[in-house]
Coordinates of C-alpha atoms and ligand atoms in Angstrom, one line a residue:
M1 CA -57.4 16.3 -29.6
T2 CA -56.9 17.6 -33.1
L3 CA -53.6 18.7 -34.5
F4 CA -53.3 20.7 -37.7
D5 CA -50.6 20.3 -40.3
I6 CA -51.1 23.4 -42.4
H7 CA -48.6 22.5 -45.1
T8 CA -47.4 19.1 -46.2
H9 CA -46.3 17.4 -49.4
N10 CA -47.1 13.9 -48.2
V11 CA -50.5 12.3 -47.9
K12 CA -50.9 11.4 -44.3
P13 CA -52.8 8.4 -42.9
Y14 CA -56.4 8.8 -41.9
T15 CA -56.3 9.3 -38.1
K16 CA -59.9 9.8 -37.0
G17 CA -61.0 7.7 -34.0
G18 CA -57.6 7.7 -32.4
L19 CA -56.5 9.7 -29.4
I20 CA -55.0 12.3 -31.7
D21 CA -56.8 13.4 -34.8
I22 CA -54.5 15.0 -37.4
K23 CA -55.9 17.2 -40.1
S24 CA -53.6 18.2 -42.9
I25 CA -53.5 20.6 -45.8
L26 CA -51.8 18.8 -48.7
N27 CA -50.0 21.0 -51.1
T28 CA -50.8 20.5 -54.8
F29 CA -50.1 22.1 -58.1
P30 CA -52.8 22.6 -60.7
E31 CA -51.3 19.7 -62.7
D32 CA -51.4 17.1 -59.9
F33 CA -54.5 18.2 -57.9
N34 CA -56.8 15.6 -59.6
D35 CA -54.5 12.7 -58.8
L36 CA -53.6 13.8 -55.3
S37 CA -57.2 14.6 -54.4
K38 CA -58.2 11.0 -55.3
S39 CA -55.4 9.4 -53.3
A40 CA -56.1 11.5 -50.1
N41 CA -58.5 10.6 -47.3
E42 CA -60.9 12.3 -45.0
S43 CA -58.1 13.8 -42.9
T44 CA -56.9 15.8 -45.9
W45 CA -57.7 19.2 -47.2
F46 CA -55.8 20.9 -50.0
S47 CA -53.9 24.0 -51.0
C48 CA -53.3 24.6 -54.7
G49 CA -51.0 27.2 -56.3
I50 CA -48.4 27.9 -58.8
H51 CA -45.0 27.7 -57.0
P52 CA -42.6 30.6 -57.8
W53 CA -40.1 28.1 -59.3
Y54 CA -42.7 27.0 -61.9
V55 CA -44.4 30.2 -63.1
D56 CA -43.7 29.6 -66.8
G57 CA -46.7 28.9 -68.9
K58 CA -48.9 30.8 -66.5
T59 CA -52.0 31.7 -68.6
E60 CA -53.4 28.1 -68.9
R61 CA -52.3 27.2 -65.4
L62 CA -54.0 30.2 -63.8
K63 CA -57.2 29.2 -65.6
S64 CA -57.1 25.6 -64.2
L65 CA -56.0 27.0 -60.8
E66 CA -59.1 29.1 -60.5
E67 CA -61.4 26.1 -61.2
I68 CA -59.6 24.1 -58.5
I69 CA -59.7 26.9 -55.9
K70 CA -63.5 26.8 -56.1
H71 CA -63.5 23.3 -54.7
D72 CA -64.8 23.0 -51.1
R73 CA -61.9 20.9 -50.0
V74 CA -59.3 23.4 -51.3
V75 CA -58.9 25.7 -48.3
A76 CA -55.9 27.8 -49.3
V77 CA -54.0 29.2 -52.3
G78 CA -50.4 28.0 -52.2
E79 CA -47.7 27.6 -52.1
V80 CA -47.2 30.8 -54.0
G81 CA -44.6 33.5 -53.6
L82 CA -41.2 34.7 -54.5
D83 CA -37.7 33.2 -54.6
K84 CA -34.6 35.1 -55.5
L85 CA -32.4 32.0 -55.4
K86 CA -34.3 29.8 -57.8
G87 CA -36.9 30.0 -60.5
P88 CA -37.5 32.4 -63.4
D89 CA -37.1 36.2 -63.4
L90 CA -38.4 37.9 -60.3
N91 CA -40.7 40.2 -62.3
L92 CA -42.5 37.2 -63.7
Q93 CA -42.7 35.6 -60.3
I94 CA -44.3 38.9 -58.9
E95 CA -46.8 39.0 -61.8
V96 CA -48.0 35.4 -61.2
F97 CA -48.0 36.0 -57.4
E98 CA -50.2 39.1 -57.9
E99 CA -52.7 37.1 -60.0
Q100 CA -52.9 34.4 -57.2
I101 CA -53.3 37.1 -54.5
S102 CA -56.4 38.3 -56.5
L103 CA -57.7 34.7 -56.7
A104 CA -57.3 34.3 -52.9
N105 CA -59.2 37.5 -52.3
K106 CA -61.9 36.6 -54.9
Y107 CA -62.6 33.3 -53.2
G108 CA -61.8 34.3 -49.6
K109 CA -59.1 31.7 -49.1
P110 CA -55.8 32.3 -47.3
L111 CA -52.4 32.4 -49.0
I112 CA -49.6 30.0 -48.1
I113 CA -46.4 31.7 -49.0
H114 CA -43.0 30.5 -50.0
C115 CA -40.5 33.4 -49.7
V116 CA -36.7 33.2 -50.2
K117 CA -34.7 36.4 -49.9
A118 CA -37.5 38.6 -51.4
W119 CA -38.8 40.1 -48.2
D120 CA -38.8 43.7 -49.4
E121 CA -40.9 42.7 -52.4
L122 CA -43.2 40.6 -50.3
V123 CA -43.8 43.4 -47.8
A124 CA -44.4 45.9 -50.6
L125 CA -47.0 43.6 -52.1
K126 CA -48.7 43.1 -48.7
K127 CA -48.8 46.8 -48.1
G128 CA -50.4 47.4 -51.5
V129 CA -53.3 45.0 -51.0
K130 CA -56.1 45.8 -48.7
T131 CA -57.4 42.5 -47.5
D132 CA -58.4 40.4 -44.5
I133 CA -57.3 37.2 -46.1
P134 CA -54.5 35.7 -44.0
W135 CA -51.0 35.7 -45.6
I136 CA -49.2 32.7 -44.0
I137 CA -45.5 32.4 -44.6
H138 CA -44.6 28.8 -44.5
G139 CA -41.4 27.2 -43.2
Y140 CA -40.5 30.4 -41.5
R141 CA -36.9 30.7 -40.2
G142 CA -36.2 34.4 -40.4
G143 CA -34.3 36.5 -37.8
V144 CA -35.7 38.5 -35.0
E145 CA -35.9 41.9 -36.7
Q146 CA -37.6 40.5 -39.7
T147 CA -40.0 38.6 -37.5
K148 CA -41.0 41.7 -35.7
Q149 CA -41.6 43.6 -38.9
L150 CA -43.7 40.8 -40.5
V151 CA -45.8 40.3 -37.3
S152 CA -46.5 44.1 -37.2
L153 CA -47.7 43.9 -40.8
G154 CA -50.1 41.2 -39.9
F155 CA -48.4 38.2 -41.5
Y156 CA -49.0 34.7 -40.0
L157 CA -45.9 32.5 -39.7
S158 CA -45.9 28.8 -40.0
I159 CA -43.1 26.8 -38.2
G160 CA -41.7 23.5 -39.3
E161 CA -38.9 21.2 -38.3
K162 CA -36.2 23.9 -38.6
F163 CA -36.8 27.3 -37.1
N164 CA -35.1 30.2 -35.4
L165 CA -35.6 29.8 -31.7
E166 CA -35.1 33.5 -30.8
S167 CA -37.5 34.6 -33.5
L168 CA -40.1 32.1 -32.4
K169 CA -40.4 34.0 -29.1
H170 CA -41.3 37.1 -31.0
I171 CA -44.2 35.5 -32.8
P172 CA -47.6 36.0 -30.9
V173 CA -49.2 32.6 -30.5
N174 CA -52.2 34.0 -32.4
S175 CA -50.1 34.5 -35.5
L176 CA -48.6 31.0 -35.4
F177 CA -49.2 27.7 -37.3
C178 CA -47.3 24.4 -37.5
E179 CA -46.4 22.3 -40.5
T180 CA -44.4 19.3 -41.6
D181 CA -43.7 20.4 -45.2
E182 CA -41.3 17.7 -46.6
S183 CA -40.0 16.6 -43.2
S184 CA -40.3 13.0 -42.1
K185 CA -41.1 14.2 -38.6
S186 CA -44.7 14.0 -37.5
I187 CA -46.8 17.1 -36.8
E188 CA -47.1 15.8 -33.2
A189 CA -43.3 16.0 -32.9
I190 CA -43.3 19.6 -34.4
Y191 CA -46.1 20.6 -31.9
K192 CA -44.0 19.2 -29.1
Q193 CA -40.8 21.0 -30.2
V194 CA -42.6 24.4 -30.7
S195 CA -44.7 24.2 -27.5
M196 CA -41.7 23.3 -25.4
S197 CA -39.6 26.1 -26.9
L198 CA -42.4 28.5 -26.0
G199 CA -42.9 27.1 -22.5
F200 CA -46.4 25.9 -23.3
D201 CA -48.1 22.8 -22.1
F202 CA -48.7 20.5 -25.2
N203 CA -52.5 20.4 -24.7
Q204 CA -52.7 24.1 -24.1
F205 CA -50.7 24.8 -27.2
A206 CA -52.8 22.5 -29.3
F207 CA -55.9 24.3 -28.1
R208 CA -54.4 27.6 -29.2
M209 CA -53.6 26.2 -32.6
L210 CA -57.3 25.0 -32.9
G211 CA -58.3 28.6 -32.1
N212 CA -56.1 29.9 -34.9
M213 CA -57.5 27.4 -37.4
S214 CA -61.2 28.2 -36.5
K215 CA -60.7 31.9 -37.0
F216 CA -60.0 31.3 -40.6
A217 CA -63.0 29.0 -41.1
F218 CA -60.8 26.6 -42.9
G219 CA -63.5 24.1 -42.7
L220 CA -61.1 21.8 -40.9
T221 CA -62.3 22.6 -37.4
K222 CA -65.9 21.3 -37.6
Ligands
ZN1 ZN1 -43.6 23.1 -49.2

């Protein structure tokens, strides 16, 4: 059985050959991609992006980001997004996010999104871009009404260690992913927690997550 950890900051051990095979998307920044890609193993794929907290000095960084995104093993652009509580001016964050949305579209790779208290701005950006590229909000913990709105707009939501149980029930399984982010919990533990909350059998849930992954041709499901 294969489990997918779509967003993590920790290099995970190589698992192939065991009962459970774990495939992870390790988050990188343009500056640390080279080092991290060397230290990773065959169970690891990558996302790379300019995080909203660190959008200063964007011109050079966007150039190196584009080179990295072309890499086969880089399967998503992220984490990128908007944060009203931390980081530089929101207008600059939006500008750099828009540039990275264009890169995601150009190379056909999904976006992994960090969003803190900037939901209206995120929704406006999504409505303004015609694309089939998945927009995946990571570490999602929003309330029920917000969840319904985001689902209706076609967002995908990735659930980690902490989540809103009521909201989870309003996310169609087809729009769902799981992640460990910075948690010390295993992806297996997160799958267990989420599948139990949804009343799914673990294996059945894992099978549905595999279906979600293969739809995006992440290259992880082969
Ligand atoms: Zn993260």
